PDB file of C-alpha atoms in Angstrom:
ATOM      1  CA  MET J1285       0.000   0.000   0.000  1.00 49.00           C
ATOM      2  CA  ASP J1286       1.341   3.437  -0.940  1.00 49.00           C
ATOM      3  CA  THR J1287       0.306   6.155   1.485  1.00 52.00           C
ATOM      4  CA  ASN J1288       2.358   8.856  -0.227  1.00 53.00           C
ATOM      5  CA  GLN J1289       0.329  12.039  -0.142  1.00 52.00           C
ATOM      6  CA  GLY J1290       2.434  13.734  -2.844  1.00 54.00           C
ATOM      7  CA  ASN J1291       1.899  17.468  -3.087  1.00 57.00           C
ATOM      8  CA  ARG J1292      -1.517  17.405  -1.488  1.00 60.00           C
ATOM      9  CA  PRO J1293      -0.951  18.356   2.120  1.00 61.00           C
ATOM     10  CA  GLY J1294      -3.873  17.548   4.338  1.00 62.00           C
ATOM     11  CA  SER J1295      -5.843  15.786   1.593  1.00 66.00           C
ATOM     12  CA  GLY J1296      -6.313  12.727   3.792  1.00 74.00           C
ATOM     13  CA  GLN J1297      -6.638  10.405   0.797  1.00 81.00           C
ATOM     14  CA  MET J1298      -4.853   7.107   0.516  1.00 82.00           C
ATOM     15  CA  ARG J1299      -3.661   5.649  -2.773  1.00 79.00           C
ATOM     16  CA  ILE J1300      -3.839   1.844  -3.069  1.00 80.00           C
ATOM     17  CA  VAL J1301      -1.900  -0.088  -5.709  1.00 78.00           C
ATOM     18  CA  GLN J1302      -3.180  -3.588  -6.556  1.00 63.00           C
ATOM     19  CA  GLU J1303      -1.404  -6.323  -8.473  1.00 61.00           C
ATOM     20  CA  LEU J1304      -2.877  -9.487  -9.954  1.00 57.00           C
ATOM     21  CA  VAL J1305      -0.773 -12.583  -9.448  1.00 60.00           C
ATOM     22  CA  ALA J1306      -1.982 -15.525 -11.486  1.00 66.00           C
ATOM     23  CA  GLY J1307      -2.543 -18.686  -9.489  1.00 84.00           C
ATOM     24  CA  LYS J1308      -2.581 -22.273 -10.575  1.00 94.00           C
ATOM     25  CA  GLU J1309      -6.113 -22.653 -11.843  1.00 95.00           C
ATOM     26  CA  ILE J1310      -8.450 -23.713 -14.597  1.00 96.00           C
ATOM     27  CA  THR J1311     -10.893 -20.849 -15.040  1.00 95.00           C
ATOM     28  CA  LEU J1312     -12.953 -22.284 -17.910  1.00 97.00           C
ATOM     29  CA  ALA J1313     -13.693 -25.870 -18.959  1.00 97.00           C
ATOM     30  CA  HIS J1314     -16.624 -25.969 -21.360  1.00 98.00           C
ATOM     31  CA  ILE J1315     -17.921 -28.496 -23.885  1.00 97.00           C
ATOM     32  CA  ILE J1316     -20.025 -27.358 -26.837  1.00 95.00           C
ATOM     33  CA  GLY J1317     -21.975 -30.341 -28.123  1.00 93.00           C
ATOM     34  CA  GLY J1318     -23.087 -30.404 -31.751  1.00 89.00           C
ATOM     35  CA  PRO J1319     -21.884 -26.921 -32.702  1.00 90.00           C
ATOM     36  CA  LEU J1320     -23.091 -25.443 -35.958  1.00 87.00           C
ATOM     37  CA  PRO J1321     -20.660 -25.524 -38.902  1.00 86.00           C
ATOM     38  CA  ILE J1322     -20.239 -21.731 -38.781  1.00 87.00           C
ATOM     39  CA  VAL J1323     -18.571 -22.036 -35.362  1.00 88.00           C
ATOM     40  CA  TYR J1324     -15.958 -24.397 -36.798  1.00 86.00           C
ATOM     41  CA  GLN J1325     -15.427 -22.138 -39.790  1.00 86.00           C
ATOM     42  CA  LYS J1326     -15.023 -18.941 -37.756  1.00 88.00           C
ATOM     43  CA  LEU J1327     -12.559 -20.619 -35.379  1.00 88.00           C
ATOM     44  CA  GLY J1328     -10.572 -22.099 -38.270  1.00 87.00           C
ATOM     45  CA  LEU J1329     -11.166 -25.659 -37.076  1.00 83.00           C
ATOM     46  CA  ASN J1330     -11.345 -28.852 -39.118  1.00 74.00           C
ATOM     47  CA  PRO J1331     -14.540 -28.567 -41.235  1.00 69.00           C
ATOM     48  CA  ASP J1332     -14.430 -32.212 -42.409  1.00 72.00           C
ATOM     49  CA  ILE J1333     -16.357 -33.750 -39.538  1.00 72.00           C
ATOM     50  CA  ASP J1334     -19.819 -35.030 -38.736  1.00 73.00           C
ATOM     51  CA  TYR J1335     -21.321 -31.991 -37.017  1.00 72.00           C
ATOM     52  CA  ARG J1336     -24.198 -33.951 -35.450  1.00 77.00           C
ATOM     53  CA  THR J1337     -21.910 -36.042 -33.234  1.00 84.00           C
ATOM     54  CA  SER J1338     -19.085 -33.568 -32.768  1.00 91.00           C
ATOM     55  CA  ALA J1339     -18.053 -31.306 -29.920  1.00 94.00           C
ATOM     56  CA  ILE J1340     -15.685 -28.458 -29.175  1.00 95.00           C
ATOM     57  CA  GLY J1341     -13.912 -28.336 -25.837  1.00 96.00           C
ATOM     58  CA  ILE J1342     -12.490 -25.026 -24.673  1.00 97.00           C
ATOM     59  CA  MET J1343     -10.354 -24.335 -21.625  1.00 97.00           C
ATOM     60  CA  ASN J1344      -8.455 -21.470 -20.067  1.00 97.00           C
ATOM     61  CA  LEU J1345      -5.599 -22.159 -17.689  1.00 96.00           C
ATOM     62  CA  THR J1346      -3.158 -20.151 -15.598  1.00 95.00           C
ATOM     63  CA  PRO J1347      -0.250 -19.988 -15.692  1.00 95.00           C
ATOM     64  CA  PRO J1348      -0.697 -19.945 -19.459  1.00 94.00           C
ATOM     65  CA  GLU J1349       2.100 -22.453 -20.083  1.00 95.00           C
ATOM     66  CA  SER J1350      -0.243 -25.023 -18.539  1.00 96.00           C
ATOM     67  CA  ALA J1351      -1.952 -25.229 -21.936  1.00 96.00           C
ATOM     68  CA  VAL J1352       1.035 -27.251 -23.166  1.00 96.00           C
ATOM     69  CA  ILE J1353       0.495 -29.908 -20.484  1.00 97.00           C
ATOM     70  CA  ALA J1354      -3.258 -29.897 -21.075  1.00 97.00           C
ATOM     71  CA  SER J1355      -2.708 -30.348 -24.825  1.00 97.00           C
ATOM     72  CA  ASP J1356      -0.559 -33.399 -24.217  1.00 97.00           C
ATOM     73  CA  ILE J1357      -3.134 -34.939 -21.887  1.00 97.00           C
ATOM     74  CA  ALA J1358      -5.949 -34.242 -24.362  1.00 97.00           C
ATOM     75  CA  VAL J1359      -4.366 -35.907 -27.382  1.00 96.00           C
ATOM     76  CA  LYS J1360      -3.229 -38.913 -25.317  1.00 96.00           C
ATOM     77  CA  SER J1361      -6.629 -39.417 -23.697  1.00 95.00           C
ATOM     78  CA  GLY J1362      -8.533 -40.201 -26.865  1.00 89.00           C
ATOM     79  CA  ASN J1363      -9.204 -39.432 -30.491  1.00 93.00           C
ATOM     80  CA  VAL J1364      -9.362 -35.636 -30.357  1.00 94.00           C
ATOM     81  CA  TYR J1365      -8.051 -32.992 -32.696  1.00 92.00           C
ATOM     82  CA  LEU J1366      -5.947 -30.200 -31.221  1.00 94.00           C
ATOM     83  CA  GLY J1367      -7.583 -27.131 -32.729  1.00 91.00           C
ATOM     84  CA  PHE J1368      -5.676 -24.441 -30.824  1.00 93.00           C
ATOM     85  CA  ALA J1369      -3.232 -24.314 -27.931  1.00 95.00           C
ATOM     86  CA  ASP J1370      -1.676 -21.043 -26.822  1.00 95.00           C
ATOM     87  CA  ARG J1371       1.065 -21.056 -24.193  1.00 94.00           C
ATOM     88  CA  PHE J1372       0.868 -17.267 -23.967  1.00 95.00           C
ATOM     89  CA  SER J1373      -2.858 -16.899 -23.207  1.00 94.00           C
ATOM     90  CA  GLY J1374      -3.493 -20.327 -21.653  1.00 95.00           C
ATOM     91  CA  THR J1375      -6.258 -21.168 -24.115  1.00 96.00           C
ATOM     92  CA  LEU J1376      -6.892 -24.695 -25.357  1.00 97.00           C
ATOM     93  CA  ILE J1377      -9.475 -25.773 -27.962  1.00 96.00           C
ATOM     94  CA  ILE J1378     -10.018 -29.406 -28.898  1.00 95.00           C
ATOM     95  CA  THR J1379     -12.539 -31.046 -31.202  1.00 93.00           C
ATOM     96  CA  GLY J1380     -13.799 -34.546 -31.825  1.00 92.00           C
ATOM     97  CA  GLU J1381     -16.705 -36.809 -31.002  1.00 93.00           C
ATOM     98  CA  ILE J1382     -18.719 -35.685 -27.958  1.00 94.00           C
ATOM     99  CA  ALA J1383     -17.619 -38.644 -25.810  1.00 95.00           C
ATOM    100  CA  GLU J1384     -13.935 -38.200 -26.736  1.00 96.00           C
ATOM    101  CA  VAL J1385     -13.919 -34.462 -26.020  1.00 96.00           C
ATOM    102  CA  THR J1386     -15.729 -35.028 -22.719  1.00 97.00           C
ATOM    103  CA  THR J1387     -13.187 -37.660 -21.687  1.00 97.00           C
ATOM    104  CA  ALA J1388     -10.271 -35.404 -22.624  1.00 98.00           C
ATOM    105  CA  ILE J1389     -11.612 -32.414 -20.668  1.00 98.00           C
ATOM    106  CA  GLU J1390     -12.333 -34.631 -17.642  1.00 98.00           C
ATOM    107  CA  GLU J1391      -8.824 -36.139 -17.776  1.00 98.00           C
ATOM    108  CA  ILE J1392      -7.249 -32.681 -17.904  1.00 98.00           C
ATOM    109  CA  VAL J1393      -9.311 -31.306 -15.019  1.00 98.00           C
ATOM    110  CA  ASN J1394      -8.691 -34.401 -12.876  1.00 98.00           C
ATOM    111  CA  TYR J1395      -4.929 -34.358 -13.478  1.00 97.00           C
ATOM    112  CA  PHE J1396      -4.585 -30.657 -12.795  1.00 97.00           C
ATOM    113  CA  GLN J1397      -6.658 -30.864  -9.623  1.00 97.00           C
ATOM    114  CA  ASN J1398      -5.429 -34.139  -8.147  1.00 97.00           C
ATOM    115  CA  THR J1399      -1.797 -34.242  -9.285  1.00 96.00           C
ATOM    116  CA  LEU J1400      -0.765 -30.634  -9.803  1.00 95.00           C
ATOM    117  CA  GLY J1401      -2.899 -29.103  -7.052  1.00 95.00           C
ATOM    118  CA  TYR J1402      -4.686 -26.575  -9.248  1.00 96.00           C
ATOM    119  CA  VAL J1403      -7.948 -24.912  -8.327  1.00 95.00           C
ATOM    120  CA  VAL J1404     -10.423 -25.999 -10.989  1.00 95.00           C
ATOM    121  CA  CYS J1405     -13.828 -24.827 -12.099  1.00 96.00           C
ATOM    122  CA  PRO J1406     -16.701 -27.190 -12.849  1.00 97.00           C
ATOM    123  CA  ILE J1407     -16.920 -28.618 -16.348  1.00 97.00           C
ATOM    124  CA  THR J1408     -19.881 -27.042 -18.118  1.00 97.00           C
ATOM    125  CA  LYS J1409     -21.733 -28.372 -21.188  1.00 96.00           C
ATOM    126  CA  ARG J1410     -24.147 -26.888 -23.649  1.00 91.00           C
TER     127      ARG J1410
END
């Protein structure tokens, strides 16, 4: 806390400086079941899939380098396509069959919570 009054004698105001320190957490874990083709197209994902049985899984992790670990877990957990993984923003997008994407997201969340000690959010589906 900075209580420097500067050139304002007697102002009685306090200046507070806040900093955000990223923790070890998964802040978003969402599964989009049966997305419309336009969603795939706008995200630049593989358009050659059966949209009726497909899903998109999206996650956000901090620290952002965690997306690398999550990517590895995802592709090893089942038949999913790695659509996007960004070690600078912590964003991960995977696609595949609904059951495969669900399994991958669950594996990632479980590993991060139980092995790495991350705080995790609930997995949401739509």
